[in-house]
JSON list of C-alpha atoms in Angstrom, two decimals:
[
{"chain": "D", "resi": 17, "resn": "MET", "atom": "CA", "xyz": [-10.84, 18.19, 40.79]},
{"chain": "D", "resi": 18, "resn": "ARG", "atom": "CA", "xyz": [-10.18, 14.80, 39.05]},
{"chain": "D", "resi": 19, "resn": "VAL", "atom": "CA", "xyz": [-10.96, 11.48, 40.75]},
{"chain": "D", "resi": 20, "resn": "LYS", "atom": "CA", "xyz": [-7.76, 9.99, 42.04]},
{"chain": "D", "resi": 21, "resn": "THR", "atom": "CA", "xyz": [-6.28, 7.42, 39.75]},
{"chain": "D", "resi": 22, "resn": "HIS", "atom": "CA", "xyz": [-6.40, 4.40, 41.94]},
{"chain": "D", "resi": 23, "resn": "ILE", "atom": "CA", "xyz": [-10.16, 5.09, 42.59]},
{"chain": "D", "resi": 24, "resn": "PHE", "atom": "CA", "xyz": [-10.83, 5.47, 38.87]},
{"chain": "D", "resi": 25, "resn": "VAL", "atom": "CA", "xyz": [-8.86, 2.09, 38.24]},
{"chain": "D", "resi": 26, "resn": "ALA", "atom": "CA", "xyz": [-10.90, 0.28, 40.98]},
{"chain": "D", "resi": 27, "resn": "SER", "atom": "CA", "xyz": [-14.18, 1.50, 39.41]},
{"chain": "D", "resi": 28, "resn": "LEU", "atom": "CA", "xyz": [-13.10, 0.55, 35.96]},
{"chain": "D", "resi": 29, "resn": "LEU", "atom": "CA", "xyz": [-12.26, -2.99, 37.28]},
{"chain": "D", "resi": 30, "resn": "ARG", "atom": "CA", "xyz": [-15.82, -3.44, 38.75]},
{"chain": "D", "resi": 31, "resn": "ARG", "atom": "CA", "xyz": [-17.44, -2.05, 35.61]},
{"chain": "D", "resi": 32, "resn": "VAL", "atom": "CA", "xyz": [-15.49, -4.54, 33.30]},
{"chain": "D", "resi": 33, "resn": "PHE", "atom": "CA", "xyz": [-16.27, -7.61, 35.44]},
{"chain": "D", "resi": 34, "resn": "ALA", "atom": "CA", "xyz": [-19.90, -6.49, 35.65]},
{"chain": "D", "resi": 35, "resn": "SER", "atom": "CA", "xyz": [-19.81, -6.38, 31.68]},
{"chain": "D", "resi": 36, "resn": "GLY", "atom": "CA", "xyz": [-18.70, -10.01, 31.61]},
{"chain": "D", "resi": 37, "resn": "GLY", "atom": "CA", "xyz": [-15.10, -9.13, 30.69]},
{"chain": "D", "resi": 38, "resn": "TYR", "atom": "CA", "xyz": [-11.71, -9.72, 32.09]},
{"chain": "D", "resi": 39, "resn": "VAL", "atom": "CA", "xyz": [-9.45, -7.03, 33.43]},
{"chain": "D", "resi": 40, "resn": "ALA", "atom": "CA", "xyz": [-6.05, -6.68, 34.95]},
{"chain": "D", "resi": 41, "resn": "VAL", "atom": "CA", "xyz": [-3.77, -4.05, 36.37]},
{"chain": "D", "resi": 42, "resn": "LEU", "atom": "CA", "xyz": [-0.41, -4.80, 34.59]},
{"chain": "D", "resi": 43, "resn": "ARG", "atom": "CA", "xyz": [1.30, -1.85, 36.15]},
{"chain": "D", "resi": 44, "resn": "LYS", "atom": "CA", "xyz": [0.63, 0.34, 39.09]},
{"chain": "D", "resi": 45, "resn": "GLY", "atom": "CA", "xyz": [1.71, 3.87, 39.10]},
{"chain": "D", "resi": 46, "resn": "ALA", "atom": "CA", "xyz": [1.06, 6.98, 41.29]},
{"chain": "D", "resi": 47, "resn": "GLU", "atom": "CA", "xyz": [-2.06, 6.54, 43.16]},
{"chain": "D", "resi": 48, "resn": "GLU", "atom": "CA", "xyz": [-2.99, 10.24, 43.13]},
{"chain": "D", "resi": 49, "resn": "ALA", "atom": "CA", "xyz": [-2.60, 11.36, 39.49]},
{"chain": "D", "resi": 50, "resn": "GLY", "atom": "CA", "xyz": [-0.75, 8.68, 37.47]},
{"chain": "D", "resi": 51, "resn": "ALA", "atom": "CA", "xyz": [-1.58, 8.55, 33.75]},
{"chain": "D", "resi": 52, "resn": "ILE", "atom": "CA", "xyz": [-3.69, 5.54, 32.77]},
{"chain": "D", "resi": 53, "resn": "PHE", "atom": "CA", "xyz": [-2.93, 3.56, 29.49]},
{"chain": "D", "resi": 54, "resn": "ILE", "atom": "CA", "xyz": [-5.64, 1.03, 28.59]},
{"chain": "D", "resi": 55, "resn": "ARG", "atom": "CA", "xyz": [-4.62, -2.01, 26.56]},
{"chain": "D", "resi": 56, "resn": "HIS", "atom": "CA", "xyz": [-7.88, -3.49, 25.02]},
{"chain": "D", "resi": 57, "resn": "ARG", "atom": "CA", "xyz": [-7.96, -6.93, 23.63]},
{"chain": "D", "resi": 58, "resn": "THR", "atom": "CA", "xyz": [-10.73, -8.57, 21.76]},
{"chain": "D", "resi": 59, "resn": "ARG", "atom": "CA", "xyz": [-11.44, -12.18, 20.92]},
{"chain": "D", "resi": 60, "resn": "LEU", "atom": "CA", "xyz": [-10.43, -11.40, 17.28]},
{"chain": "D", "resi": 61, "resn": "GLY", "atom": "CA", "xyz": [-6.82, -11.03, 18.60]},
{"chain": "D", "resi": 62, "resn": "THR", "atom": "CA", "xyz": [-6.64, -7.33, 17.75]},
{"chain": "D", "resi": 63, "resn": "GLU", "atom": "CA", "xyz": [-5.69, -4.75, 20.33]},
{"chain": "D", "resi": 64, "resn": "THR", "atom": "CA", "xyz": [-6.40, -1.14, 20.92]},
{"chain": "D", "resi": 65, "resn": "LEU", "atom": "CA", "xyz": [-4.28, 1.33, 23.02]},
{"chain": "D", "resi": 66, "resn": "TYR", "atom": "CA", "xyz": [-6.06, 3.97, 24.83]},
{"chain": "D", "resi": 67, "resn": "ALA", "atom": "CA", "xyz": [-3.95, 6.90, 26.26]},
{"chain": "D", "resi": 68, "resn": "PRO", "atom": "CA", "xyz": [-4.81, 10.00, 28.32]},
{"chain": "D", "resi": 69, "resn": "ALA", "atom": "CA", "xyz": [-6.29, 12.68, 26.03]},
{"chain": "D", "resi": 70, "resn": "PRO", "atom": "CA", "xyz": [-4.44, 15.84, 25.46]},
{"chain": "D", "resi": 71, "resn": "GLN", "atom": "CA", "xyz": [-5.36, 18.87, 27.68]},
{"chain": "D", "resi": 72, "resn": "SER", "atom": "CA", "xyz": [-6.83, 20.59, 24.68]},
{"chain": "D", "resi": 73, "resn": "PHE", "atom": "CA", "xyz": [-9.81, 18.15, 25.02]},
{"chain": "D", "resi": 74, "resn": "PHE", "atom": "CA", "xyz": [-10.74, 19.41, 28.43]},
{"chain": "D", "resi": 75, "resn": "GLU", "atom": "CA", "xyz": [-13.36, 22.11, 28.30]},
{"chain": "D", "resi": 76, "resn": "GLU", "atom": "CA", "xyz": [-12.49, 23.93, 31.55]},
{"chain": "D", "resi": 77, "resn": "ASP", "atom": "CA", "xyz": [-10.05, 23.62, 34.42]},
{"chain": "D", "resi": 78, "resn": "GLY", "atom": "CA", "xyz": [-12.68, 21.91, 36.58]},
{"chain": "D", "resi": 79, "resn": "ASP", "atom": "CA", "xyz": [-13.43, 19.14, 34.11]},
{"chain": "D", "resi": 80, "resn": "SER", "atom": "CA", "xyz": [-13.07, 16.06, 36.26]},
{"chain": "D", "resi": 81, "resn": "ILE", "atom": "CA", "xyz": [-13.86, 13.35, 33.77]},
{"chain": "D", "resi": 82, "resn": "ARG", "atom": "CA", "xyz": [-10.88, 11.23, 32.59]},
{"chain": "D", "resi": 83, "resn": "LYS", "atom": "CA", "xyz": [-10.68, 11.32, 28.85]},
{"chain": "D", "resi": 84, "resn": "PHE", "atom": "CA", "xyz": [-8.87, 9.02, 26.58]},
{"chain": "D", "resi": 85, "resn": "GLU", "atom": "CA", "xyz": [-7.77, 8.95, 23.05]},
{"chain": "D", "resi": 86, "resn": "VAL", "atom": "CA", "xyz": [-7.00, 6.04, 20.72]},
{"chain": "D", "resi": 87, "resn": "ARG", "atom": "CA", "xyz": [-3.36, 5.86, 20.27]},
{"chain": "D", "resi": 88, "resn": "LEU", "atom": "CA", "xyz": [-3.23, 2.63, 18.31]},
{"chain": "D", "resi": 89, "resn": "ARG", "atom": "CA", "xyz": [-6.24, 0.73, 16.76]},
{"chain": "D", "resi": 90, "resn": "ASP", "atom": "CA", "xyz": [-6.18, -2.81, 15.72]},
{"chain": "D", "resi": 91, "resn": "ALA", "atom": "CA", "xyz": [-2.63, -3.23, 16.29]},
{"chain": "D", "resi": 92, "resn": "GLU", "atom": "CA", "xyz": [-0.40, -6.39, 16.87]},
{"chain": "D", "resi": 93, "resn": "ALA", "atom": "CA", "xyz": [0.56, -7.16, 20.40]},
{"chain": "D", "resi": 94, "resn": "GLU", "atom": "CA", "xyz": [4.32, -6.31, 19.72]},
{"chain": "D", "resi": 95, "resn": "THR", "atom": "CA", "xyz": [3.43, -2.89, 18.48]},
{"chain": "D", "resi": 96, "resn": "ILE", "atom": "CA", "xyz": [1.32, -2.20, 21.71]},
{"chain": "D", "resi": 97, "resn": "ASP", "atom": "CA", "xyz": [4.19, -3.57, 23.84]},
{"chain": "D", "resi": 98, "resn": "GLY", "atom": "CA", "xyz": [6.69, -1.08, 22.04]},
{"chain": "D", "resi": 99, "resn": "ALA", "atom": "CA", "xyz": [4.28, 1.87, 22.66]},
{"chain": "D", "resi": 100, "resn": "LEU", "atom": "CA", "xyz": [3.89, 1.07, 26.22]},
{"chain": "D", "resi": 101, "resn": "SER", "atom": "CA", "xyz": [7.58, 0.61, 26.84]},
{"chain": "D", "resi": 102, "resn": "SER", "atom": "CA", "xyz": [8.11, 4.12, 25.54]},
{"chain": "D", "resi": 103, "resn": "GLU", "atom": "CA", "xyz": [5.38, 5.41, 27.71]},
{"chain": "D", "resi": 104, "resn": "ILE", "atom": "CA", "xyz": [6.97, 3.82, 30.73]},
{"chain": "D", "resi": 105, "resn": "ARG", "atom": "CA", "xyz": [10.38, 5.36, 29.95]},
{"chain": "D", "resi": 106, "resn": "PHE", "atom": "CA", "xyz": [8.83, 8.72, 29.66]},
{"chain": "D", "resi": 107, "resn": "ASP", "atom": "CA", "xyz": [6.51, 8.45, 32.74]},
{"chain": "D", "resi": 108, "resn": "PRO", "atom": "CA", "xyz": [7.42, 5.73, 35.20]},
{"chain": "D", "resi": 109, "resn": "ASP", "atom": "CA", "xyz": [4.37, 6.57, 37.27]},
{"chain": "D", "resi": 110, "resn": "CYS", "atom": "CA", "xyz": [1.96, 5.60, 34.75]},
{"chain": "D", "resi": 111, "resn": "TRP", "atom": "CA", "xyz": [-0.69, 2.86, 35.11]},
{"chain": "D", "resi": 112, "resn": "ILE", "atom": "CA", "xyz": [-1.37, 0.10, 32.64]},
{"chain": "D", "resi": 113, "resn": "VAL", "atom": "CA", "xyz": [-4.63, -1.72, 32.57]},
{"chain": "D", "resi": 114, "resn": "GLU", "atom": "CA", "xyz": [-5.59, -4.59, 30.23]},
{"chain": "D", "resi": 115, "resn": "ILE", "atom": "CA", "xyz": [-9.10, -5.19, 29.34]},
{"chain": "D", "resi": 116, "resn": "GLU", "atom": "CA", "xyz": [-10.42, -8.34, 27.40]},
{"chain": "D", "resi": 117, "resn": "LEU", "atom": "CA", "xyz": [-13.92, -7.39, 26.30]},
{"chain": "D", "resi": 118, "resn": "ASP", "atom": "CA", "xyz": [-15.39, -7.27, 22.78]},
{"chain": "D", "resi": 119, "resn": "ASP", "atom": "CA", "xyz": [-16.55, -3.62, 23.26]},
{"chain": "D", "resi": 120, "resn": "CYS", "atom": "CA", "xyz": [-15.25, -1.29, 25.92]},
{"chain": "D", "resi": 121, "resn": "SER", "atom": "CA", "xyz": [-16.75, 1.95, 24.45]},
{"chain": "D", "resi": 122, "resn": "HIS", "atom": "CA", "xyz": [-19.26, 2.26, 27.21]},
{"chain": "D", "resi": 123, "resn": "LEU", "atom": "CA", "xyz": [-16.53, 2.22, 29.92]},
{"chain": "D", "resi": 124, "resn": "LEU", "atom": "CA", "xyz": [-14.34, 5.30, 28.69]},
{"chain": "D", "resi": 125, "resn": "GLU", "atom": "CA", "xyz": [-14.92, 8.75, 27.58]},
{"chain": "D", "resi": 126, "resn": "VAL", "atom": "CA", "xyz": [-13.00, 8.55, 24.24]},
{"chain": "D", "resi": 127, "resn": "VAL", "atom": "CA", "xyz": [-12.48, 11.82, 22.41]},
{"chain": "D", "resi": 128, "resn": "THR", "atom": "CA", "xyz": [-12.01, 12.15, 18.64]},
{"chain": "D", "resi": 129, "resn": "ASP", "atom": "CA", "xyz": [-10.03, 14.63, 16.58]},
{"chain": "D", "resi": 130, "resn": "THR", "atom": "CA", "xyz": [-12.86, 17.15, 16.74]},
{"chain": "D", "resi": 131, "resn": "GLY", "atom": "CA", "xyz": [-12.92, 16.85, 20.61]},
{"chain": "D", "resi": 132, "resn": "ALA", "atom": "CA", "xyz": [-16.38, 15.26, 20.75]},
{"chain": "D", "resi": 133, "resn": "GLY", "atom": "CA", "xyz": [-16.90, 12.48, 23.29]},
{"chain": "D", "resi": 134, "resn": "ARG", "atom": "CA", "xyz": [-17.49, 8.83, 22.52]}
]
């Protein structure tokens, strides 16, 4: 069973602040099982959008770790805004979390095309 969304987000907030970064919940969705989109900003002005990984990346039904994929990398803010607007129209119960930290790779389980983690 996967950790409830609001608990995962609360944990993420604490871990970002402990790493010296800034984090804000831009949109609250369903507390139990809302999808989480993470908008990552760096000091260089670039942004990366992380989205929930497709189900094919989960090894078994009991896999409880939330996994993410990179949807957009080093994109402009307007491009990220457009992608998030589309996601909200598709899933109004989604969460949007914005992180300002140079490197957030240690905070998320990010899958690649081959299905390998981080």
